[in-house]
Coordinates of C-alpha atoms and ligand atoms in Angstrom, one line a residue:
X294 CA 47.9 18.5 -10.2
X295 CA 45.5 20.1 -12.7
X296 CA 43.0 17.2 -12.6
X297 CA 42.8 16.9 -8.8
X298 CA 40.2 18.9 -6.8
X299 CA 41.5 21.8 -4.7
X300 CA 41.6 21.0 -1.0
X301 CA 39.6 23.6 0.9
X302 CA 38.5 24.6 4.4
X303 CA 34.9 23.8 5.4
X304 CA 33.9 27.3 4.2
X305 CA 35.5 26.6 0.8
X306 CA 38.8 28.5 1.1
X307 CA 41.7 26.8 -0.6
X308 CA 44.1 25.2 1.9
X309 CA 47.7 26.3 1.5
X310 CA 48.9 23.1 3.0
X311 CA 47.6 20.0 4.8
X312 CA 50.9 19.0 6.4
X313 CA 52.9 21.9 7.7
X314 CA 52.0 24.2 10.6
X315 CA 52.7 27.9 10.5
X316 CA 55.5 28.8 13.0
X317 CA 57.7 31.7 14.0
X318 CA 60.8 30.4 12.3
X319 CA 61.8 26.8 11.7
X320 CA 62.3 26.2 15.5
X321 CA 59.7 28.7 16.7
X322 CA 56.3 28.2 18.3
X323 CA 52.9 27.8 16.4
X324 CA 51.1 30.9 15.1
X325 CA 47.6 31.4 16.6
X326 CA 46.5 32.5 13.2
X327 CA 46.9 29.1 11.7
X328 CA 43.2 28.5 11.7
X329 CA 43.6 25.8 9.1
X330 CA 45.3 23.7 11.7
X331 CA 42.7 24.7 14.4
X332 CA 39.9 23.6 12.1
X333 CA 41.5 20.3 11.4
X334 CA 42.1 19.6 15.2
X335 CA 38.7 20.9 16.2
X336 CA 36.9 18.7 13.7
X337 CA 38.8 15.6 15.0
X338 CA 37.6 16.4 18.5
X339 CA 34.0 16.3 17.3
X340 CA 34.1 13.1 15.1
X341 CA 32.3 10.9 17.6
X342 CA 28.7 11.1 18.7
X343 CA 27.4 9.2 21.8
X344 CA 27.0 5.5 21.1
X345 CA 23.5 4.1 21.4
X346 CA 22.7 3.3 25.0
X347 CA 21.8 -0.2 23.8
X348 CA 22.6 -1.9 20.5
X349 CA 25.8 0.1 20.1
X350 CA 27.6 -2.4 17.8
X351 CA 26.0 -2.7 14.5
X352 CA 26.3 -3.6 10.8
X353 CA 24.2 -2.3 8.0
X354 CA 23.3 -2.9 4.3
X355 CA 21.0 -1.3 1.8
X356 CA 18.6 -3.2 -0.4
X357 CA 14.9 -3.6 -1.3
X358 CA 11.7 -5.3 -0.4
X359 CA 9.4 -6.8 -3.0
X360 CA 5.8 -7.8 -2.4
X361 CA 5.2 -11.4 -3.7
X362 CA 1.8 -12.1 -2.2
X363 CA -1.4 -10.0 -1.8
X364 CA -2.3 -9.0 1.7
X365 CA -4.5 -6.0 0.9
X366 CA -7.4 -7.8 2.7
X367 CA -5.4 -6.9 5.9
X368 CA -3.8 -3.6 5.1
X369 CA -4.1 -0.5 3.0
X370 CA -0.4 0.3 3.5
X371 CA 0.9 1.6 0.2
X372 CA 4.1 -0.5 0.3
X373 CA 1.9 -3.7 0.3
X374 CA -0.6 -2.3 -2.3
X375 CA 0.4 -4.6 -5.2
X376 CA 2.4 -7.7 -6.0
X377 CA 5.7 -6.7 -7.5
X378 CA 5.9 -3.4 -5.7
X379 CA 9.4 -2.6 -4.5
X380 CA 10.5 -0.4 -1.6
X381 CA 14.1 0.7 -0.8
X382 CA 15.3 -0.5 2.6
X383 CA 18.1 0.3 5.0
X384 CA 19.0 -2.4 7.5
X385 CA 21.0 -2.3 10.7
X386 CA 21.7 -5.4 12.8
X387 CA 23.2 -5.1 16.2
X388 CA 24.2 -6.8 19.5
X389 CA 22.4 -5.4 22.5
X390 CA 24.9 -5.2 25.4
X391 CA 28.3 -4.7 23.9
X392 CA 29.8 -1.3 23.3
X393 CA 30.7 0.0 19.8
X394 CA 34.0 -1.9 19.7
X395 CA 32.5 -5.2 21.0
X396 CA 33.3 -8.4 19.3
X397 CA 30.7 -9.5 16.8
X398 CA 30.5 -13.2 17.7
X399 CA 29.3 -12.7 21.4
X400 CA 26.3 -14.5 22.9
X401 CA 23.6 -11.9 22.9
X402 CA 20.2 -11.1 21.4
X403 CA 20.6 -9.4 18.0
X404 CA 18.7 -6.3 16.9
X405 CA 17.1 -6.5 13.5
X406 CA 16.1 -3.0 12.2
X407 CA 14.7 -2.1 8.9
X408 CA 13.8 1.3 7.5
X409 CA 11.4 1.1 4.5
X410 CA 11.4 4.3 2.5
X411 CA 7.7 4.2 1.4
X412 CA 5.7 6.8 -0.5
X413 CA 3.8 7.5 2.8
X414 CA 7.0 8.1 4.7
X415 CA 9.3 5.8 6.5
X416 CA 8.2 2.5 8.1
X417 CA 10.7 1.3 10.7
X418 CA 10.6 -2.3 11.8
X419 CA 12.8 -2.2 14.9
X420 CA 12.8 -5.9 15.9
X421 CA 15.1 -8.5 17.2
X422 CA 16.3 -12.0 16.1
X423 CA 13.9 -13.4 18.8
X424 CA 10.1 -13.4 18.7
X425 CA 9.8 -12.5 22.4
X426 CA 11.6 -10.4 25.0
X427 CA 12.9 -10.7 28.6
X428 CA 10.3 -8.5 30.3
X429 CA 6.8 -7.3 29.5
X430 CA 6.6 -4.0 31.3
X431 CA 8.8 -1.0 30.3
X432 CA 9.4 -0.1 33.9
X433 CA 11.7 -3.1 34.0
X434 CA 13.7 -2.3 30.9
X435 CA 16.3 0.1 32.3
X436 CA 17.1 -2.3 35.2
X437 CA 17.3 -5.3 32.8
X438 CA 19.8 -3.4 30.6
X439 CA 21.8 -2.3 33.7
X440 CA 22.3 -6.1 34.4
X441 CA 23.7 -6.6 30.9
X442 CA 26.2 -3.7 31.1
X443 CA 29.2 -3.3 33.2
X444 CA 29.2 -3.5 37.0
X445 CA 29.9 -0.1 38.6
X446 CA 32.8 -1.2 40.6
X447 CA 34.4 -4.2 38.8
X448 CA 33.7 -2.5 35.4
X449 CA 33.1 -6.0 34.1
X450 CA 30.0 -7.7 32.8
X451 CA 28.3 -9.5 35.7
X452 CA 26.5 -12.9 35.3
X453 CA 25.6 -12.5 39.0
X454 CA 23.5 -9.5 38.1
X455 CA 22.0 -11.1 35.0
X456 CA 20.8 -14.3 36.7
X457 CA 19.8 -12.4 39.9
X458 CA 17.5 -10.3 37.8
X459 CA 16.1 -13.1 35.6
X460 CA 15.4 -15.3 38.7
X461 CA 13.2 -12.5 40.0
X462 CA 11.4 -12.2 36.6
X463 CA 10.4 -15.7 35.7
X464 CA 8.7 -14.4 32.5
X465 CA 12.2 -13.9 31.2
X466 CA 12.9 -17.7 31.1
X467 CA 11.4 -18.0 27.5
X468 CA 13.9 -15.4 26.1
X469 CA 16.8 -16.7 28.2
X470 CA 16.2 -20.2 26.8
X471 CA 16.5 -18.8 23.3
X472 CA 19.6 -16.8 24.3
X473 CA 21.3 -19.9 25.7
X474 CA 20.2 -22.1 22.8
X475 CA 22.1 -22.5 19.5
X476 CA 20.5 -19.3 18.2
X477 CA 22.2 -17.2 20.9
X478 CA 25.3 -16.8 18.7
X479 CA 24.2 -16.6 15.1
X480 CA 26.9 -17.1 12.5
X481 CA 26.1 -13.6 11.0
X482 CA 23.1 -11.3 10.6
X483 CA 22.4 -13.1 7.3
X484 CA 22.0 -16.4 9.2
X485 CA 19.3 -15.4 11.6
X486 CA 15.6 -14.6 11.5
X487 CA 14.1 -11.2 12.3
X488 CA 10.9 -10.7 14.3
X489 CA 8.8 -7.6 14.9
X490 CA 8.3 -9.4 18.3
X491 CA 5.5 -7.1 19.4
X492 CA 1.9 -7.4 18.2
X493 CA 1.2 -4.7 15.7
X494 CA -2.0 -3.8 13.9
X495 CA -2.9 -3.6 10.3
X496 CA -6.1 -2.0 8.9
X497 CA -7.6 -2.4 5.4
X498 CA -9.3 0.1 3.2
X499 CA -12.7 -0.7 4.9
X500 CA -11.2 0.3 8.3
X501 CA -11.1 -3.3 9.6
X502 CA -8.3 -3.9 12.0
X503 CA -6.3 -7.2 12.5
X504 CA -3.5 -7.8 15.0
X505 CA -0.3 -9.0 13.3
X506 CA 3.2 -10.3 14.0
X507 CA 6.1 -9.8 11.6
X508 CA 8.5 -12.7 10.8
X509 CA 11.5 -12.2 8.5
X510 CA 12.9 -15.7 7.8
X511 CA 16.5 -16.1 6.7
X512 CA 16.9 -17.7 3.3
X513 CA 20.5 -18.5 4.1
X514 CA 19.4 -20.9 6.9
X515 CA 19.7 -20.4 10.7
X516 CA 23.4 -21.0 11.3
X517 CA 25.1 -20.5 14.6
X518 CA 28.4 -20.8 16.5
X519 CA 29.1 -22.8 19.7
X520 CA 30.8 -21.0 22.5
X521 CA 34.1 -22.6 21.7
X522 CA 33.9 -21.7 18.0
X523 CA 32.9 -18.2 18.9
X524 CA 35.8 -17.8 21.2
X525 CA 38.1 -19.1 18.5
X526 CA 36.7 -16.6 16.0
X527 CA 36.9 -13.7 18.4
X528 CA 40.5 -14.6 18.9
X529 CA 41.1 -14.1 15.2
X530 CA 38.8 -11.1 14.5
X531 CA 36.3 -9.0 16.4
X532 CA 34.6 -8.0 13.1
X533 CA 33.4 -11.4 11.8
X534 CA 29.9 -10.1 11.0
X535 CA 31.1 -7.1 9.1
X536 CA 33.5 -9.3 7.2
X537 CA 30.9 -11.9 6.4
X538 CA 28.4 -9.3 5.1
X539 CA 31.1 -7.6 3.1
X540 CA 32.2 -10.8 1.5
X541 CA 28.6 -12.0 0.7
X542 CA 27.8 -8.7 -1.0
X543 CA 31.1 -8.5 -2.9
X544 CA 30.6 -12.1 -4.1
X545 CA 27.1 -11.3 -5.3
X546 CA 25.6 -13.7 -2.7
X547 CA 23.1 -11.2 -1.4
X548 CA 21.4 -12.0 1.9
X549 CA 17.7 -12.6 1.6
X550 CA 14.7 -13.0 3.9
X551 CA 11.1 -13.9 3.3
X552 CA 8.5 -11.8 5.2
X553 CA 5.6 -13.6 6.7
X554 CA 2.8 -12.3 8.9
X555 CA 0.6 -13.9 11.5
X556 CA -2.9 -12.5 11.8
X557 CA -5.4 -12.5 14.6
X558 CA -8.8 -10.9 14.6
X559 CA -9.9 -8.4 17.3
X560 CA -12.5 -11.0 18.5
X561 CA -9.9 -13.8 18.7
X562 CA -7.6 -11.5 20.7
X563 CA -10.2 -11.4 23.4
X564 CA -10.4 -15.1 23.7
X565 CA -6.8 -16.4 23.7
X566 CA -5.7 -18.2 26.8
X567 CA -2.5 -16.1 26.8
X568 CA -2.4 -12.3 26.5
X569 CA -1.7 -11.7 22.8
X570 CA -0.1 -8.3 23.7
X571 CA 2.4 -9.9 26.2
X572 CA 5.9 -9.6 24.7
X573 CA 7.1 -12.7 26.4
X574 CA 4.7 -14.9 24.3
X575 CA 4.6 -16.0 20.7
X576 CA 1.5 -16.9 18.8
X577 CA 1.7 -20.6 18.1
X578 CA 2.0 -21.3 14.3
X579 CA -0.5 -24.1 14.5
X580 CA -3.2 -21.6 15.5
X581 CA -2.0 -18.5 13.6
X582 CA -0.2 -19.8 10.5
X583 CA 2.5 -17.8 8.7
X584 CA 1.2 -15.9 5.7
X585 CA 3.8 -15.1 3.0
X586 CA 4.1 -11.4 2.0
X587 CA 7.4 -10.7 0.2
X588 CA 11.1 -10.9 -0.1
X589 CA 13.9 -8.7 1.3
X590 CA 17.2 -8.6 -0.5
X591 CA 20.1 -6.6 0.9
X592 CA 22.6 -6.1 -1.9
X593 CA 24.5 -2.9 -1.3
X594 CA 27.3 -1.9 1.2
X595 CA 26.6 1.7 2.3
X596 CA 29.1 4.1 0.8
X597 CA 29.8 5.6 4.2
X598 CA 29.2 3.6 7.4
X599 CA 29.0 6.6 9.8
X600 CA 26.7 8.6 7.5
X601 CA 24.2 5.8 6.8
X602 CA 24.5 3.3 9.6
X603 CA 25.8 5.1 12.7
X604 CA 23.5 8.1 12.0
X605 CA 20.5 5.9 11.3
X606 CA 17.7 6.6 13.7
X607 CA 15.2 3.7 13.8
X608 CA 12.0 4.4 15.6
X609 CA 9.0 2.2 16.4
X610 CA 6.8 5.2 16.0
X611 CA 7.6 5.4 12.3
X612 CA 4.5 3.6 11.0
X613 CA 2.6 4.4 7.8
X614 CA -1.2 4.4 7.2
X615 CA -2.4 0.8 7.3
X616 CA 0.1 -0.3 10.0
X617 CA -0.3 0.7 13.7
X618 CA 0.5 -0.2 17.2
X619 CA -1.2 -2.5 19.7
X620 CA -2.0 -2.3 23.4
X621 CA 1.4 -4.0 24.1
X622 CA 2.7 -1.7 26.8
X623 CA 6.3 -2.4 25.9
X624 CA 5.7 -1.2 22.4
X625 CA 3.8 1.8 23.7
X626 CA 6.8 2.8 25.8
X627 CA 9.2 2.3 22.9
X628 CA 7.0 4.6 20.8
X629 CA 7.9 7.4 23.3
X630 CA 11.5 6.4 24.1
X631 CA 13.3 6.3 20.7
X632 CA 12.8 9.8 19.4
X633 CA 14.0 11.1 22.7
X634 CA 17.1 8.9 22.4
X635 CA 17.7 10.2 18.8
X636 CA 17.4 13.9 19.8
X637 CA 20.1 13.3 22.5
X638 CA 22.4 11.1 20.4
X639 CA 22.1 12.8 17.0
X640 CA 20.3 16.2 17.5
X641 CA 17.1 18.0 16.9
X642 CA 16.9 17.5 13.1
X643 CA 18.1 13.9 13.1
X644 CA 15.2 13.0 10.7
X645 CA 16.7 15.3 8.0
X646 CA 20.0 13.4 7.8
X647 CA 20.5 11.2 4.7
X648 CA 19.9 7.9 6.5
X649 CA 16.6 9.1 8.0
X650 CA 15.1 11.5 5.5
X651 CA 12.2 9.9 3.6
X652 CA 13.3 9.1 0.0
X653 CA 9.8 8.7 -1.5
X654 CA 7.6 11.0 0.6
X655 CA 7.8 14.8 0.8
X656 CA 8.3 16.1 4.3
X657 CA 5.9 18.9 5.2
X658 CA 5.7 20.1 8.8
X659 CA 5.4 23.2 10.8
X660 CA 8.4 22.5 13.2
X661 CA 10.7 25.5 13.0
X662 CA 14.3 26.3 13.2
X663 CA 16.7 24.8 15.8
X664 CA 20.3 23.7 15.6
X665 CA 21.3 22.3 12.1
X666 CA 18.1 23.4 10.4
X667 CA 19.8 23.1 7.0
X668 CA 16.7 22.4 5.0
X669 CA 13.8 24.6 3.9
X670 CA 10.2 23.9 4.8
X671 CA 8.3 27.0 3.8
X672 CA 6.2 25.1 1.2
X673 CA 7.0 27.8 -1.4
X674 CA 5.0 30.3 0.6
X675 CA 6.7 32.0 3.6
X676 CA 3.4 33.1 5.0
X677 CA 2.4 29.5 5.7
X678 CA 4.4 29.0 8.9
X679 CA 1.5 28.4 11.3
X680 CA -1.8 26.5 11.1
X681 CA -4.6 27.0 10.2
X682 CA -3.6 29.4 7.4
X683 CA -5.1 30.7 4.2
X684 CA -1.9 30.2 2.3
X685 CA -2.2 26.6 1.2
X686 CA 0.1 25.3 3.9
X687 CA -0.1 21.5 4.5
X688 CA -3.2 20.0 6.1
X689 CA -3.7 16.7 8.0
X690 CA -4.7 13.5 6.1
X691 CA -7.5 11.5 7.8
X692 CA -6.1 8.3 6.1
X693 CA -3.4 8.2 8.8
X694 CA -6.0 7.9 11.6
X695 CA -6.3 4.4 13.0
X696 CA -9.8 2.8 13.2
X697 CA -11.3 3.4 16.7
X698 CA -10.1 0.7 19.2
X699 CA -12.8 -1.0 21.3
X700 CA -11.8 -1.2 24.9
X701 CA -13.4 -3.0 27.8
X702 CA -16.2 -0.7 29.0
X703 CA -15.5 -1.8 32.6
X704 CA -11.7 -1.1 32.4
X705 CA -10.3 1.1 35.1
X706 CA -7.0 3.0 35.1
X707 CA -4.6 1.3 37.5
X708 CA -1.2 -0.5 37.6
X709 CA -1.9 -4.1 36.6
X710 CA 1.0 -6.3 37.6
X711 CA 1.1 -9.4 35.4
X712 CA 1.9 -11.9 38.1
X713 CA 3.9 -15.0 37.4
X714 CA 1.6 -17.9 36.5
X715 CA 1.7 -21.3 34.8
X716 CA 1.0 -19.6 31.5
X717 CA 4.6 -18.2 31.6
X718 CA 6.0 -21.7 31.4
X719 CA 3.9 -23.2 28.7
X720 CA 5.7 -21.8 25.7
X721 CA 9.3 -22.2 27.0
X722 CA 8.3 -25.8 27.9
X723 CA 7.1 -26.4 24.3
X724 CA 10.4 -24.9 23.0
X725 CA 12.4 -27.1 25.3
X726 CA 10.5 -30.3 25.1
X727 CA 9.0 -30.3 21.6
X728 CA 11.1 -28.0 19.4
X729 CA 14.6 -28.8 20.6
X730 CA 16.1 -32.3 19.9
X731 CA 18.3 -34.2 22.4
X732 CA 21.5 -32.6 21.1
X733 CA 20.0 -29.1 21.2
X734 CA 18.9 -29.6 24.8
X735 CA 22.3 -30.9 25.7
X736 CA 24.0 -27.8 24.3
X737 CA 21.4 -25.6 26.0
X738 CA 22.2 -27.2 29.4
X739 CA 25.9 -26.6 28.8
X740 CA 25.6 -23.1 27.5
X741 CA 23.4 -22.1 30.4
X742 CA 25.7 -23.8 32.9
X743 CA 28.7 -22.0 31.4
X744 CA 26.9 -18.7 31.8
X745 CA 25.9 -19.4 35.3
X746 CA 29.1 -21.0 36.6
X747 CA 30.5 -17.8 38.2
X748 CA 27.3 -16.8 40.1
X749 CA 26.6 -17.2 43.8
X750 CA 24.9 -20.4 45.0
X751 CA 21.8 -18.5 46.1
X752 CA 21.3 -17.0 42.6
X753 CA 22.0 -20.5 41.0
X754 CA 19.4 -22.1 43.2
X755 CA 16.8 -19.4 42.5
X756 CA 17.3 -19.7 38.7
X757 CA 17.4 -23.5 38.8
X758 CA 14.0 -23.4 40.5
X759 CA 12.6 -21.3 37.6
X760 CA 14.0 -23.9 35.1
X761 CA 12.4 -26.7 37.1
X762 CA 9.0 -25.0 36.5
X763 CA 9.7 -25.1 32.8
X764 CA 10.6 -28.8 32.8
X765 CA 12.3 -31.0 35.4
X766 CA 14.7 -32.3 32.8
X767 CA 15.8 -28.7 32.1
X768 CA 16.7 -28.1 35.7
X769 CA 18.4 -31.5 36.0
X770 CA 20.4 -31.0 32.8
X771 CA 21.7 -27.6 33.8
X772 CA 22.4 -28.8 37.4
X773 CA 24.4 -31.8 36.2
X774 CA 26.5 -29.7 33.8
X775 CA 27.2 -27.3 36.7
X776 CA 28.1 -30.1 39.1
X777 CA 30.3 -32.0 36.7
X778 CA 31.8 -28.9 35.2
X779 CA 30.9 -30.3 31.8
X780 CA 30.5 -27.0 30.1
X781 CA 32.6 -24.4 28.3
X782 CA 34.0 -21.3 29.7
X783 CA 31.4 -18.8 30.9
X784 CA 29.6 -18.1 27.7
X785 CA 28.7 -14.5 28.4
X786 CA 31.5 -12.1 27.4
X787 CA 33.9 -10.4 29.9
X788 CA 32.8 -11.8 33.2
X789 CA 33.7 -11.1 36.8
X790 CA 34.5 -14.4 38.4
X791 CA 34.0 -13.3 42.0
X792 CA 30.3 -13.4 42.9
X793 CA 29.0 -10.2 44.4
X794 CA 27.8 -10.3 48.0
X795 CA 24.3 -11.7 48.0
X796 CA 21.9 -10.0 50.5
X797 CA 21.4 -12.1 53.6
Ligands
NDP251 P1 6.3 -24.6 15.7 O1 6.9 -26.0 15.8 O2 5.4 -24.3 14.6 O3 7.5 -23.5 15.8 C1 8.7 -23.7 16.4 C2 9.6 -22.5 16.1 O4 10.8 -22.7 16.8 C3 10.0 -22.4 14.6 O5 9.5 -21.1 14.2 C4 11.5 -22.4 14.6 O6 12.0 -21.4 13.8 C5 11.8 -22.1 16.1 N1 13.1 -22.5 16.6 C6 13.7 -23.6 16.3 N2 14.9 -23.6 17.0 C7 14.9 -22.5 17.8 C8 15.8 -21.9 18.7 N3 17.0 -22.5 19.0 N4 15.5 -20.8 19.2 C9 14.4 -20.1 19.0 N5 13.5 -20.6 18.1 C10 13.8 -21.8 17.5 O7 5.6 -24.4 17.1 P2 4.9 -23.2 17.8 O8 4.6 -22.1 16.9 O9 3.7 -23.8 18.6 O10 6.0 -22.7 18.9 C11 6.6 -23.6 19.8 C12 7.7 -22.9 20.5 O11 8.6 -22.5 19.5 C13 7.1 -21.6 21.1 O12 6.6 -21.8 22.4 C14 8.4 -20.7 21.1 O13 9.1 -21.0 22.2 C15 9.1 -21.2 19.9 N6 9.0 -20.3 18.7 C16 7.8 -20.0 18.2 C17 7.7 -19.0 17.2 C18 6.3 -18.6 16.8 O14 6.2 -17.5 16.3 N7 5.3 -19.4 16.9 C19 8.9 -18.4 16.7 C20 10.1 -18.9 17.2 C21 10.2 -19.7 18.2 P3 12.3 -21.7 12.2 O15 11.0 -22.2 11.6 O16 12.7 -20.4 11.7 O17 13.4 -22.6 12.2
HEM252 C1 17.7 0.6 20.4 C2 14.9 1.7 24.2 C3 12.8 -2.7 23.9 C4 15.0 -3.4 19.6 C5 17.2 1.2 21.5 C6 17.6 2.5 21.9 C7 16.8 2.8 23.0 C8 15.9 1.7 23.2 C9 16.8 4.1 23.8 C10 18.7 3.4 21.3 C11 18.2 4.1 20.2 C12 19.3 5.0 19.5 O1 20.0 5.7 20.2 O2 19.3 5.0 18.2 C13 14.1 0.6 24.4 C14 13.1 0.6 25.4 C15 12.5 -0.7 25.4 C16 13.1 -1.4 24.3 C17 12.8 1.7 26.4 C18 11.4 -1.3 26.2 C19 10.5 -0.6 26.8 C20 13.2 -3.2 22.7 C21 12.6 -4.4 22.1 C22 13.2 -4.6 20.9 C23 14.2 -3.5 20.7 C24 11.5 -5.2 22.7 C25 13.0 -5.6 19.8 C26 11.8 -6.2 19.7 C27 15.9 -2.4 19.5 C28 16.8 -2.3 18.4 C29 17.6 -1.2 18.6 C30 17.2 -0.6 19.8 C31 16.9 -3.3 17.2 C32 18.8 -0.7 17.7 C33 18.2 0.2 16.6 C34 19.3 0.5 15.6 O3 19.7 -0.4 14.9 O4 19.7 1.7 15.6 N1 16.2 0.7 22.3 N2 14.1 -0.6 23.7 N3 14.1 -2.7 21.8 N4 16.2 -1.3 20.4 FE1 15.1 -0.9 22.0

């Protein structure tokens, strides 16, 4: 008894018991004054916070990033300032559509979030395991996500909605091809690549800007599950990713990635045939080779999942001097959207929680008060609570300003719809015809057919017409698998098998 700590209430009062309610006699009712019991029940009622509106199911580790190659010609970012420099990192990988209790081995895109705790504040790389995305205008994002979530009446996932939407956005065929390829069900987060996906910028100490893409390449190899294997695994465990990461770290087989960048000059960006700020396009490696930067090693299981992974607030607007945004309008919308999501999901001072608070930079701002303001920010002088002031309060740092961005002098403000064109089919065609081998194409046909099997004929034909524009063999392969039934069960999770009424 003597060597155990005393159990207390949250205000520090010793608890008389943690098992027995106070009642009026052994058979009598509860006493209202048993606030110990009230506190315990009330806390239980507040144990959950809203799950993320997307990417609700996730897995996280802690580790570090080490620079192995000099890229100071491209960036003055402190974390890349010298070879050998190490920065602490928190990761969170996720599936997009499933809820918090979803099975891990479902076919879906995976989120790939990294928070680098740098000396200039946190840099968040909030990417995916795919180098591109389904849509290129943020206006379409909420509708896209709605098609991935549950149908309002059936309360089931709806392939009809998914393919109906994709068929109307042919630019999505590049990402859907990756989703339905082998990489659509990675074996675990350790067995997939991470991509910043968007074009970002870097600027060096002379203020010269380059456009960049980030690639984190798995050192474990890209491994994946077939639909049948995934179904078998889900039958045994819904937590296969958490188990695999846990076992890897416990066994000392720490997951590793190499970071590469691709670089494009501002002048090159004006001349590319494709729009380098279009999130449905990659930059071909042949034209923009990968440049090695460093190594990420994730070697620690967070002590408390809720505190460090569920409470983690990754935010594309967390950039550091030397790294910036680009004109990609999806990225620009994300820069506005995430902090709003965090304020709703976690609360006003979400950045002060242990997962999100900078570890290497001191936080100095003039934001005041609000719920949960449990930290001090009076800079040692309570008079410095507004700006400008003569009391040595913090002042802005021009280093953080991006170099001026040249824009087309003839540009006008309008809504520029990027209409479907042949350019949208060039890269998925290269993936289909040149990157995949015969076996990979065959599995793609069957995975796609499995996913499409339950949808209405009109949606099937509209999507097959999109595939035909990518490559006639693509359409023919999927059609054949559909007609012969030579495919697995619908490969997307929890489906409604009755097609919804298509509009006449
Ligand atoms: P490369 O031959 O240099 O690159 C092909 C890329 O395809 C490799 O990065 C490879 O990744 C990746 N890949 C292989 N299998 C799959 C799969 N099942 N799903 C997704 N990616 C896969 O040619 P290009 O750079 O000219 O690109 C050709 C096409 O490859 C592109 O149109 C695009 O569809 C796809 N791709 C291109 C990427 C890029 O950044 N350029 C990145 C990923 C895909 P790895 O090396 O890791 O095995
Ligand atoms: C999570 C919005 C596109 C990757 C989220 C969240 C929102 C959101 C609101 C939940 C945040 C939270 O509650 O913590 C959007 C919008 C997009 C968009 C509006 C388009 C305009 C993308 C793209 C990528 C991406 C293109 C990848 C390249 C992620 C990841 C998470 C996430 C990885 C989970 C972060 C974590 O692990 O906590 N997104 N998103 N999103 N998004 Fe996006």
